Amino acid sequence: MDCTENLASDLFSLFLRMHRMMNKRLAEQGASLARTKLLLFLDRRGPSRAADIADFFDQAPRTVTEAIDGLERDGLVVRRPHPHDRRVKQISITEAGGRVLGETEPLRQELIGSVFGALTDDEQAQLSVLFAKLSAELDAQETPAPDA
């Protein structure tokens, strides 16, 4: 295995371990990482269509619809008609959803802080620059080449 393959494997492994750890710790508090991420998305982005949520999380629309159904049953989100297109429903976080997020987000942030806290401020800044560089390369590869 070459160096780049090792780097990709290490990054993926680190992501999975961190994801599993967050899920486990949130579950110990009676929460769910999946629900927290969805509520956080709605809190930060505002009212959104299910299709946009599915696209953002790279999930099947049916999977997202089922997750939204559960959150709606629990009173954490609400579906409302789009103001300009009544055929479209927008999903919004409710006050109860905001309270749940307020309980789970500090734990999620604490876990992120403890992992990245192993790095110095300079190392964190360097890693951020490297992630941005890798992200820019992915952007370039995803952008179709103009017709010659």
CSV table of N, CA and C in Angstrom, one decimal:
chain,number,residue,atom,x,y,z
A,1,MET,N,0.9,-1.2,0.0
A,1,MET,CA,0.0,0.0,0.0
A,1,MET,C,0.9,1.2,0.0
A,2,ASP,N,0.6,2.2,-0.9
A,2,ASP,CA,1.4,3.4,-1.0
A,2,ASP,C,1.0,4.4,0.1
A,3,CYS,N,1.8,5.5,0.2
A,3,CYS,CA,1.6,6.4,1.3
A,3,CYS,C,0.2,7.1,1.2
A,4,THR,N,-0.3,7.4,0.0
A,4,THR,CA,-1.6,8.1,-0.1
A,4,THR,C,-2.7,7.1,0.3
A,5,GLU,N,-2.5,5.9,-0.1
A,5,GLU,CA,-3.5,4.9,0.3
A,5,GLU,C,-3.6,4.8,1.9
A,6,ASN,N,-2.5,4.8,2.5
A,6,ASN,CA,-2.4,4.8,4.0
A,6,ASN,C,-3.1,6.0,4.6
A,7,LEU,N,-2.8,7.2,4.0
A,7,LEU,CA,-3.4,8.4,4.5
A,7,LEU,C,-4.9,8.3,4.4
A,8,ALA,N,-5.4,7.9,3.2
A,8,ALA,CA,-6.9,7.8,3.0
A,8,ALA,C,-7.5,6.8,4.0
A,9,SER,N,-6.8,5.7,4.2
A,9,SER,CA,-7.3,4.7,5.2
A,9,SER,C,-7.3,5.2,6.6
A,10,ASP,N,-6.2,5.9,7.0
A,10,ASP,CA,-6.1,6.5,8.3
A,10,ASP,C,-7.2,7.5,8.5
A,11,LEU,N,-7.5,8.4,7.6
A,11,LEU,CA,-8.5,9.4,7.7
A,11,LEU,C,-9.9,8.8,7.8
A,12,PHE,N,-10.2,7.8,7.0
A,12,PHE,CA,-11.4,7.1,7.1
A,12,PHE,C,-11.6,6.4,8.4
A,13,SER,N,-10.6,5.7,8.9
A,13,SER,CA,-10.6,5.0,10.1
A,13,SER,C,-10.9,6.0,11.3
A,14,LEU,N,-10.1,7.1,11.3
A,14,LEU,CA,-10.3,8.1,12.3
A,14,LEU,C,-11.7,8.7,12.3
A,15,PHE,N,-12.3,9.0,11.1
A,15,PHE,CA,-13.6,9.5,11.0
A,15,PHE,C,-14.6,8.4,11.6
A,16,LEU,N,-14.5,7.2,11.2
A,16,LEU,CA,-15.4,6.1,11.7
A,16,LEU,C,-15.3,6.0,13.2
A,17,ARG,N,-14.1,6.0,13.8
A,17,ARG,CA,-13.9,5.8,15.2
A,17,ARG,C,-14.6,7.0,16.0
A,18,MET,N,-14.4,8.2,15.4
A,18,MET,CA,-14.9,9.4,16.1
A,18,MET,C,-16.5,9.4,16.0
A,19,HIS,N,-17.0,9.0,14.9
A,19,HIS,CA,-18.4,8.9,14.7
A,19,HIS,C,-19.0,7.8,15.6
A,20,ARG,N,-18.4,6.7,15.7
A,20,ARG,CA,-18.9,5.6,16.6
A,20,ARG,C,-18.8,6.1,18.1
A,21,MET,N,-17.7,6.8,18.5
A,21,MET,CA,-17.6,7.2,19.8
A,21,MET,C,-18.7,8.3,20.2
A,22,MET,N,-19.0,9.2,19.2
A,22,MET,CA,-20.0,10.2,19.5
A,22,MET,C,-21.4,9.5,19.6
A,23,ASN,N,-21.6,8.6,18.7
A,23,ASN,CA,-22.9,7.9,18.7
A,23,ASN,C,-23.1,7.1,20.1
A,24,LYS,N,-22.0,6.5,20.5
A,24,LYS,CA,-22.1,5.7,21.8
A,24,LYS,C,-22.3,6.7,23.0
A,25,ARG,N,-21.6,7.7,23.0
A,25,ARG,CA,-21.7,8.7,24.1
A,25,ARG,C,-23.1,9.4,24.1
A,26,LEU,N,-23.5,9.7,23.0
A,26,LEU,CA,-24.9,10.3,22.9
A,26,LEU,C,-25.9,9.3,23.3
A,27,ALA,N,-25.8,8.1,22.9
A,27,ALA,CA,-26.7,7.0,23.2
A,27,ALA,C,-26.8,6.8,24.8
A,28,GLU,N,-25.6,6.9,25.4
A,28,GLU,CA,-25.6,6.8,26.8
A,28,GLU,C,-26.4,7.9,27.5
A,29,GLN,N,-26.6,9.0,26.9
A,29,GLN,CA,-27.4,10.1,27.4
A,29,GLN,C,-28.8,10.1,26.9
A,30,GLY,N,-29.1,9.0,26.2
A,30,GLY,CA,-30.5,8.9,25.7
A,30,GLY,C,-30.7,9.6,24.4
A,31,ALA,N,-29.7,10.0,23.7
A,31,ALA,CA,-29.8,10.8,22.5
A,31,ALA,C,-29.3,9.9,21.3
A,32,SER,N,-29.3,10.5,20.1
A,32,SER,CA,-28.9,9.8,18.9
A,32,SER,C,-28.1,10.8,18.1
A,33,LEU,N,-26.9,10.4,17.6
A,33,LEU,CA,-26.1,11.2,16.7
A,33,LEU,C,-26.9,11.6,15.5
A,34,ALA,N,-27.6,10.6,14.9
A,34,ALA,CA,-28.3,10.9,13.6
A,34,ALA,C,-29.4,12.0,13.9
A,35,ARG,N,-30.1,11.9,15.0
A,35,ARG,CA,-31.1,12.9,15.3
A,35,ARG,C,-30.5,14.2,15.5
A,36,THR,N,-29.4,14.2,16.3
A,36,THR,CA,-28.7,15.4,16.6
A,36,THR,C,-28.2,16.1,15.4
A,37,LYS,N,-27.6,15.4,14.4
A,37,LYS,CA,-27.1,15.9,13.2
A,37,LYS,C,-28.2,16.6,12.4
A,38,LEU,N,-29.4,15.9,12.3
A,38,LEU,CA,-30.5,16.4,11.6
A,38,LEU,C,-31.0,17.7,12.2
A,39,LEU,N,-31.2,17.7,13.5
A,39,LEU,CA,-31.6,18.9,14.2
A,39,LEU,C,-30.6,20.0,14.0
A,40,LEU,N,-29.4,19.7,14.1
A,40,LEU,CA,-28.3,20.7,13.9
A,40,LEU,C,-28.4,21.3,12.5
A,41,PHE,N,-28.6,20.5,11.5
A,41,PHE,CA,-28.7,20.9,10.2
A,41,PHE,C,-29.8,22.0,10.0
A,42,LEU,N,-31.0,21.6,10.6
A,42,LEU,CA,-32.2,22.5,10.5
A,42,LEU,C,-32.0,23.8,11.3
A,43,ASP,N,-31.3,23.6,12.4
A,43,ASP,CA,-31.0,24.8,13.3
A,43,ASP,C,-30.1,25.8,12.6
A,44,ARG,N,-29.1,25.3,11.9
A,44,ARG,CA,-28.1,26.1,11.2
A,44,ARG,C,-28.6,26.6,9.8
A,45,ARG,N,-29.3,25.8,9.1
A,45,ARG,CA,-29.7,26.1,7.7
A,45,ARG,C,-31.1,26.7,7.6
A,46,GLY,N,-31.9,26.5,8.7
A,46,GLY,CA,-33.3,27.0,8.6
A,46,GLY,C,-34.2,26.0,7.9
A,47,PRO,N,-35.4,26.4,7.7
A,47,PRO,CA,-36.4,25.4,7.0
A,47,PRO,C,-35.8,24.9,5.7
A,48,SER,N,-36.0,23.6,5.5
A,48,SER,CA,-35.4,22.9,4.4
A,48,SER,C,-36.3,21.8,3.9
A,49,ARG,N,-36.2,21.5,2.6
A,49,ARG,CA,-36.9,20.4,2.0
A,49,ARG,C,-36.3,19.1,2.3
A,50,ALA,N,-37.0,18.1,2.4
A,50,ALA,CA,-36.5,16.7,2.7
A,50,ALA,C,-35.5,16.4,1.6
A,51,ALA,N,-35.7,16.7,0.4
A,51,ALA,CA,-34.8,16.4,-0.7
A,51,ALA,C,-33.4,17.1,-0.5
A,52,ASP,N,-33.4,18.3,0.0
A,52,ASP,CA,-32.2,19.0,0.3
A,52,ASP,C,-31.4,18.4,1.5
A,53,ILE,N,-32.2,17.9,2.5
A,53,ILE,CA,-31.6,17.2,3.6
A,53,ILE,C,-30.9,15.9,3.1
A,54,ALA,N,-31.7,15.1,2.3
A,54,ALA,CA,-31.2,13.9,1.8
A,54,ALA,C,-29.9,14.1,1.0
A,55,ASP,N,-29.9,15.1,0.2
A,55,ASP,CA,-28.7,15.5,-0.6
A,55,ASP,C,-27.5,15.8,0.2
A,56,PHE,N,-27.8,16.6,1.3
A,56,PHE,CA,-26.7,17.1,2.1
A,56,PHE,C,-26.0,15.9,2.8
A,57,PHE,N,-26.8,15.0,3.4
A,57,PHE,CA,-26.3,13.8,4.1
A,57,PHE,C,-26.0,12.6,3.2
A,58,ASP,N,-26.3,12.8,1.9
A,58,ASP,CA,-26.0,11.7,1.0
A,58,ASP,C,-26.8,10.4,1.4
A,59,GLN,N,-28.1,10.6,1.7
A,59,GLN,CA,-29.0,9.6,2.1
A,59,GLN,C,-30.1,9.4,1.1
A,60,ALA,N,-30.7,8.2,1.1
A,60,ALA,CA,-31.8,8.0,0.3
A,60,ALA,C,-33.0,8.8,0.8
A,61,PRO,N,-33.8,9.4,-0.1
A,61,PRO,CA,-34.9,10.2,0.3
A,61,PRO,C,-35.8,9.5,1.3
A,62,ARG,N,-36.1,8.2,1.1
A,62,ARG,CA,-36.9,7.4,2.0
A,62,ARG,C,-36.3,7.4,3.4
A,63,THR,N,-35.0,7.2,3.5
A,63,THR,CA,-34.4,7.2,4.8
A,63,THR,C,-34.6,8.5,5.6
A,64,VAL,N,-34.4,9.6,4.9
A,64,VAL,CA,-34.6,10.9,5.5
A,64,VAL,C,-36.0,11.1,5.9
A,65,THR,N,-37.0,10.7,5.0
A,65,THR,CA,-38.4,10.9,5.3
A,65,THR,C,-38.7,10.1,6.6
A,66,GLU,N,-38.2,8.9,6.8
A,66,GLU,CA,-38.5,8.1,8.0
A,66,GLU,C,-37.9,8.8,9.2
A,67,ALA,N,-36.7,9.4,9.1
A,67,ALA,CA,-36.1,10.1,10.2
A,67,ALA,C,-36.9,11.4,10.5
A,68,ILE,N,-37.4,12.1,9.5
A,68,ILE,CA,-38.2,13.3,9.8
A,68,ILE,C,-39.5,12.9,10.4
A,69,ASP,N,-40.1,11.8,9.9
A,69,ASP,CA,-41.4,11.3,10.6
A,69,ASP,C,-41.2,11.0,12.0
A,70,GLY,N,-40.1,10.4,12.4
A,70,GLY,CA,-39.8,10.2,13.9
A,70,GLY,C,-39.6,11.4,14.6
A,71,LEU,N,-38.9,12.4,14.1
A,71,LEU,CA,-38.7,13.7,14.8
A,71,LEU,C,-40.0,14.4,14.9
A,72,GLU,N,-40.8,14.3,13.8
A,72,GLU,CA,-42.1,15.0,13.9
A,72,GLU,C,-43.1,14.4,14.9
A,73,ARG,N,-43.1,13.1,15.0
A,73,ARG,CA,-43.9,12.4,16.0
A,73,ARG,C,-43.5,12.8,17.4
A,74,ASP,N,-42.2,13.1,17.6
A,74,ASP,CA,-41.7,13.5,18.9
A,74,ASP,C,-41.8,15.0,19.1
A,75,GLY,N,-42.3,15.7,18.2
A,75,GLY,CA,-42.5,17.2,18.3
A,75,GLY,C,-41.3,18.0,18.2
A,76,LEU,N,-40.2,17.4,17.5
A,76,LEU,CA,-38.9,18.1,17.4
A,76,LEU,C,-38.8,18.9,16.1
A,77,VAL,N,-39.6,18.5,15.1
A,77,VAL,CA,-39.6,19.2,13.8
A,77,VAL,C,-41.1,19.3,13.4
A,78,VAL,N,-41.3,20.2,12.5
A,78,VAL,CA,-42.7,20.4,11.9
A,78,VAL,C,-42.5,20.6,10.4
A,79,ARG,N,-43.5,20.0,9.7
A,79,ARG,CA,-43.6,20.2,8.2
A,79,ARG,C,-44.6,21.3,8.0
A,80,ARG,N,-44.2,22.2,7.1
A,80,ARG,CA,-45.1,23.3,6.7
A,80,ARG,C,-45.0,23.5,5.2
A,81,PRO,N,-46.1,24.0,4.6
A,81,PRO,CA,-46.0,24.3,3.1
A,81,PRO,C,-45.0,25.4,2.8
A,82,HIS,N,-44.3,25.2,1.7
A,82,HIS,CA,-43.3,26.2,1.3
A,82,HIS,C,-44.1,27.5,1.0
A,83,PRO,N,-43.6,28.7,1.3
A,83,PRO,CA,-44.4,29.9,1.1
A,83,PRO,C,-44.6,30.2,-0.4
A,84,HIS,N,-43.8,29.7,-1.3
A,84,HIS,CA,-44.0,30.0,-2.7
A,84,HIS,C,-44.5,28.8,-3.5
A,85,ASP,N,-44.5,27.6,-3.0
A,85,ASP,CA,-44.9,26.4,-3.7
A,85,ASP,C,-45.5,25.4,-2.7
A,86,ARG,N,-46.8,25.5,-2.6
A,86,ARG,CA,-47.6,24.7,-1.6
A,86,ARG,C,-47.4,23.2,-1.8
A,87,ARG,N,-46.9,22.8,-3.0
A,87,ARG,CA,-46.6,21.3,-3.2
A,87,ARG,C,-45.5,20.8,-2.4
A,88,VAL,N,-44.6,21.8,-2.0
A,88,VAL,CA,-43.3,21.4,-1.3
A,88,VAL,C,-43.5,21.7,0.2
A,89,LYS,N,-43.1,20.7,1.0
A,89,LYS,CA,-43.1,20.9,2.4
A,89,LYS,C,-41.7,21.3,2.9
A,90,GLN,N,-41.6,22.2,3.8
A,90,GLN,CA,-40.4,22.6,4.4
A,90,GLN,C,-40.4,22.0,5.9
A,91,ILE,N,-39.3,21.5,6.3
A,91,ILE,CA,-39.1,21.0,7.6
A,91,ILE,C,-38.4,22.0,8.5
A,92,SER,N,-38.9,22.3,9.6
A,92,SER,CA,-38.3,23.3,10.5
A,92,SER,C,-38.2,22.7,11.9
A,93,ILE,N,-37.2,23.1,12.6
A,93,ILE,CA,-37.0,22.7,14.0
A,93,ILE,C,-38.0,23.4,14.9
A,94,THR,N,-38.5,22.7,15.9
A,94,THR,CA,-39.5,23.3,16.8
A,94,THR,C,-38.7,23.8,18.1
A,95,GLU,N,-39.4,24.5,19.0
A,95,GLU,CA,-38.8,24.9,20.2
A,95,GLU,C,-38.3,23.6,21.0
A,96,ALA,N,-39.2,22.6,21.0
A,96,ALA,CA,-38.8,21.3,21.7
A,96,ALA,C,-37.5,20.8,21.0
A,97,GLY,N,-37.4,20.8,19.7
A,97,GLY,CA,-36.2,20.4,19.0
A,97,GLY,C,-35.0,21.2,19.4
A,98,GLY,N,-35.2,22.5,19.5
A,98,GLY,CA,-34.1,23.3,20.0
A,98,GLY,C,-33.6,23.0,21.4
A,99,ARG,N,-34.6,22.7,22.3
A,99,ARG,CA,-34.2,22.3,23.6
A,99,ARG,C,-33.4,21.0,23.6
A,100,VAL,N,-33.9,20.0,22.8
A,100,VAL,CA,-33.1,18.7,22.7
A,100,VAL,C,-31.7,19.0,22.2
A,101,LEU,N,-31.6,19.8,21.1
A,101,LEU,CA,-30.3,20.1,20.6
A,101,LEU,C,-29.5,20.8,21.6
A,102,GLY,N,-30.1,21.7,22.4
A,102,GLY,CA,-29.3,22.4,23.5
A,102,GLY,C,-28.8,21.4,24.5
A,103,GLU,N,-29.4,20.2,24.7
A,103,GLU,CA,-28.9,19.2,25.6
A,103,GLU,C,-27.9,18.4,25.0
A,104,THR,N,-28.0,18.1,23.7
A,104,THR,CA,-27.0,17.1,23.1
A,104,THR,C,-25.8,17.8,22.4
A,105,GLU,N,-26.0,19.0,21.9
A,105,GLU,CA,-24.9,19.7,21.2
A,105,GLU,C,-23.7,20.0,22.1
A,106,PRO,N,-23.9,20.3,23.4
A,106,PRO,CA,-22.7,20.5,24.2
A,106,PRO,C,-21.8,19.2,24.4
A,107,LEU,N,-22.5,18.1,24.4
A,107,LEU,CA,-21.8,16.8,24.5
A,107,LEU,C,-21.0,16.5,23.2
A,108,ARG,N,-21.7,16.8,22.1
A,108,ARG,CA,-21.0,16.6,20.8
A,108,ARG,C,-19.8,17.5,20.7
A,109,GLN,N,-20.0,18.7,21.1
A,109,GLN,CA,-18.9,19.7,21.0
A,109,GLN,C,-17.7,19.3,21.9
A,110,GLU,N,-18.1,18.8,23.1
A,110,GLU,CA,-17.1,18.3,24.1
A,110,GLU,C,-16.3,17.2,23.5
A,111,LEU,N,-16.9,16.3,22.8
A,111,LEU,CA,-16.2,15.1,22.2
A,111,LEU,C,-15.3,15.6,21.1
A,112,ILE,N,-15.8,16.5,20.3
A,112,ILE,CA,-15.0,17.0,19.2
A,112,ILE,C,-13.8,17.8,19.8
A,113,GLY,N,-14.0,18.6,20.8
A,113,GLY,CA,-12.9,19.3,21.4
A,113,GLY,C,-11.9,18.4,22.1
A,114,SER,N,-12.3,17.3,22.7
A,114,SER,CA,-11.4,16.4,23.3
A,114,SER,C,-10.5,15.7,22.3
A,115,VAL,N,-11.0,15.4,21.1
A,115,VAL,CA,-10.2,14.7,20.1
A,115,VAL,C,-9.3,15.7,19.5
A,116,PHE,N,-9.8,16.8,19.0
A,116,PHE,CA,-8.9,17.8,18.4
A,116,PHE,C,-8.0,18.6,19.4
A,117,GLY,N,-8.4,18.5,20.7
A,117,GLY,CA,-7.6,19.1,21.7
A,117,GLY,C,-6.3,18.4,21.9
A,118,ALA,N,-6.1,17.2,21.3
A,118,ALA,CA,-4.8,16.5,21.4
A,118,ALA,C,-3.8,17.3,20.5
A,119,LEU,N,-4.3,18.2,19.6
A,119,LEU,CA,-3.4,18.9,18.8
A,119,LEU,C,-3.2,20.3,19.4
A,120,THR,N,-2.0,20.9,19.1
A,120,THR,CA,-1.7,22.3,19.5
A,120,THR,C,-2.5,23.2,18.6
A,121,ASP,N,-2.6,24.5,19.0
A,121,ASP,CA,-3.3,25.4,18.2
A,121,ASP,C,-2.7,25.5,16.8
A,122,ASP,N,-1.4,25.5,16.7
A,122,ASP,CA,-0.7,25.5,15.4
A,122,ASP,C,-1.0,24.3,14.6
A,123,GLU,N,-1.0,23.1,15.2
A,123,GLU,CA,-1.3,21.9,14.5
A,123,GLU,C,-2.8,21.9,14.0
A,124,GLN,N,-3.7,22.4,14.8
A,124,GLN,CA,-5.1,22.5,14.4
A,124,GLN,C,-5.2,23.4,13.1
A,125,ALA,N,-4.4,24.5,13.2
A,125,ALA,CA,-4.4,25.5,12.1
A,125,ALA,C,-3.8,24.8,10.8
A,126,GLN,N,-2.8,24.1,11.0
A,126,GLN,CA,-2.1,23.4,9.8
A,126,GLN,C,-3.1,22.3,9.3
A,127,LEU,N,-3.8,21.6,10.1
A,127,LEU,CA,-4.7,20.6,9.7
A,127,LEU,C,-5.9,21.2,8.9
A,128,SER,N,-6.3,22.3,9.4
A,128,SER,CA,-7.4,23.1,8.8
A,128,SER,C,-7.0,23.5,7.3
A,129,VAL,N,-5.8,24.0,7.2
A,129,VAL,CA,-5.3,24.3,5.9
A,129,VAL,C,-5.2,23.1,5.0
A,130,LEU,N,-4.7,22.0,5.5
A,130,LEU,CA,-4.6,20.8,4.7
A,130,LEU,C,-5.9,20.3,4.3
A,131,PHE,N,-6.9,20.3,5.2
A,131,PHE,CA,-8.3,19.8,4.9
A,131,PHE,C,-8.9,20.7,3.8
A,132,ALA,N,-8.6,22.0,3.9
A,132,ALA,CA,-9.1,23.0,2.8
A,132,ALA,C,-8.5,22.7,1.5
A,133,LYS,N,-7.2,22.4,1.5
A,133,LYS,CA,-6.5,22.0,0.2
A,133,LYS,C,-7.1,20.8,-0.4
A,134,LEU,N,-7.3,19.7,0.4
A,134,LEU,CA,-7.9,18.5,-0.1
A,134,LEU,C,-9.3,18.7,-0.5
A,135,SER,N,-10.1,19.5,0.2
A,135,SER,CA,-11.4,19.9,-0.2
A,135,SER,C,-11.5,20.6,-1.6
A,136,ALA,N,-10.5,21.5,-1.8
A,136,ALA,CA,-10.5,22.3,-3.0
A,136,ALA,C,-10.1,21.3,-4.2
A,137,GLU,N,-9.3,20.3,-3.9
A,137,GLU,CA,-9.0,19.3,-5.0
A,137,GLU,C,-10.2,18.5,-5.3
A,138,LEU,N,-11.0,18.1,-4.3
A,138,LEU,CA,-12.3,17.4,-4.6
A,138,LEU,C,-13.2,18.3,-5.4
A,139,ASP,N,-13.3,19.5,-5.0
A,139,ASP,CA,-14.2,20.5,-5.7
A,139,ASP,C,-13.8,20.5,-7.2
A,140,ALA,N,-12.5,20.6,-7.4
A,140,ALA,CA,-12.0,20.7,-8.8
A,140,ALA,C,-12.3,19.4,-9.6
A,141,GLN,N,-12.2,18.3,-8.9
A,141,GLN,CA,-12.5,17.0,-9.6
A,141,GLN,C,-14.0,16.8,-9.8
A,142,GLU,N,-14.8,17.4,-9.0
A,142,GLU,CA,-16.3,17.3,-9.2
A,142,GLU,C,-16.8,18.3,-10.2
A,143,THR,N,-16.1,19.3,-10.5
A,143,THR,CA,-16.5,20.3,-11.4
A,143,THR,C,-16.3,19.8,-12.9
A,144,PRO,N,-17.3,19.7,-13.7
A,144,PRO,CA,-17.1,19.2,-15.0
A,144,PRO,C,-16.2,20.2,-15.8
A,145,ALA,N,-15.4,19.6,-16.6
A,145,ALA,CA,-14.5,20.4,-17.5
A,145,ALA,C,-15.3,21.1,-18.5
A,146,PRO,N,-15.0,22.3,-18.8
A,146,PRO,CA,-15.7,23.1,-19.8
A,146,PRO,C,-15.5,22.4,-21.2
A,147,ASP,N,-16.5,22.6,-22.1
A,147,ASP,CA,-16.3,22.0,-23.4
A,147,ASP,C,-15.2,22.8,-24.2
A,148,ALA,N,-14.3,22.0,-24.8
A,148,ALA,CA,-13.2,22.7,-25.5
A,148,ALA,C,-13.6,23.1,-26.9
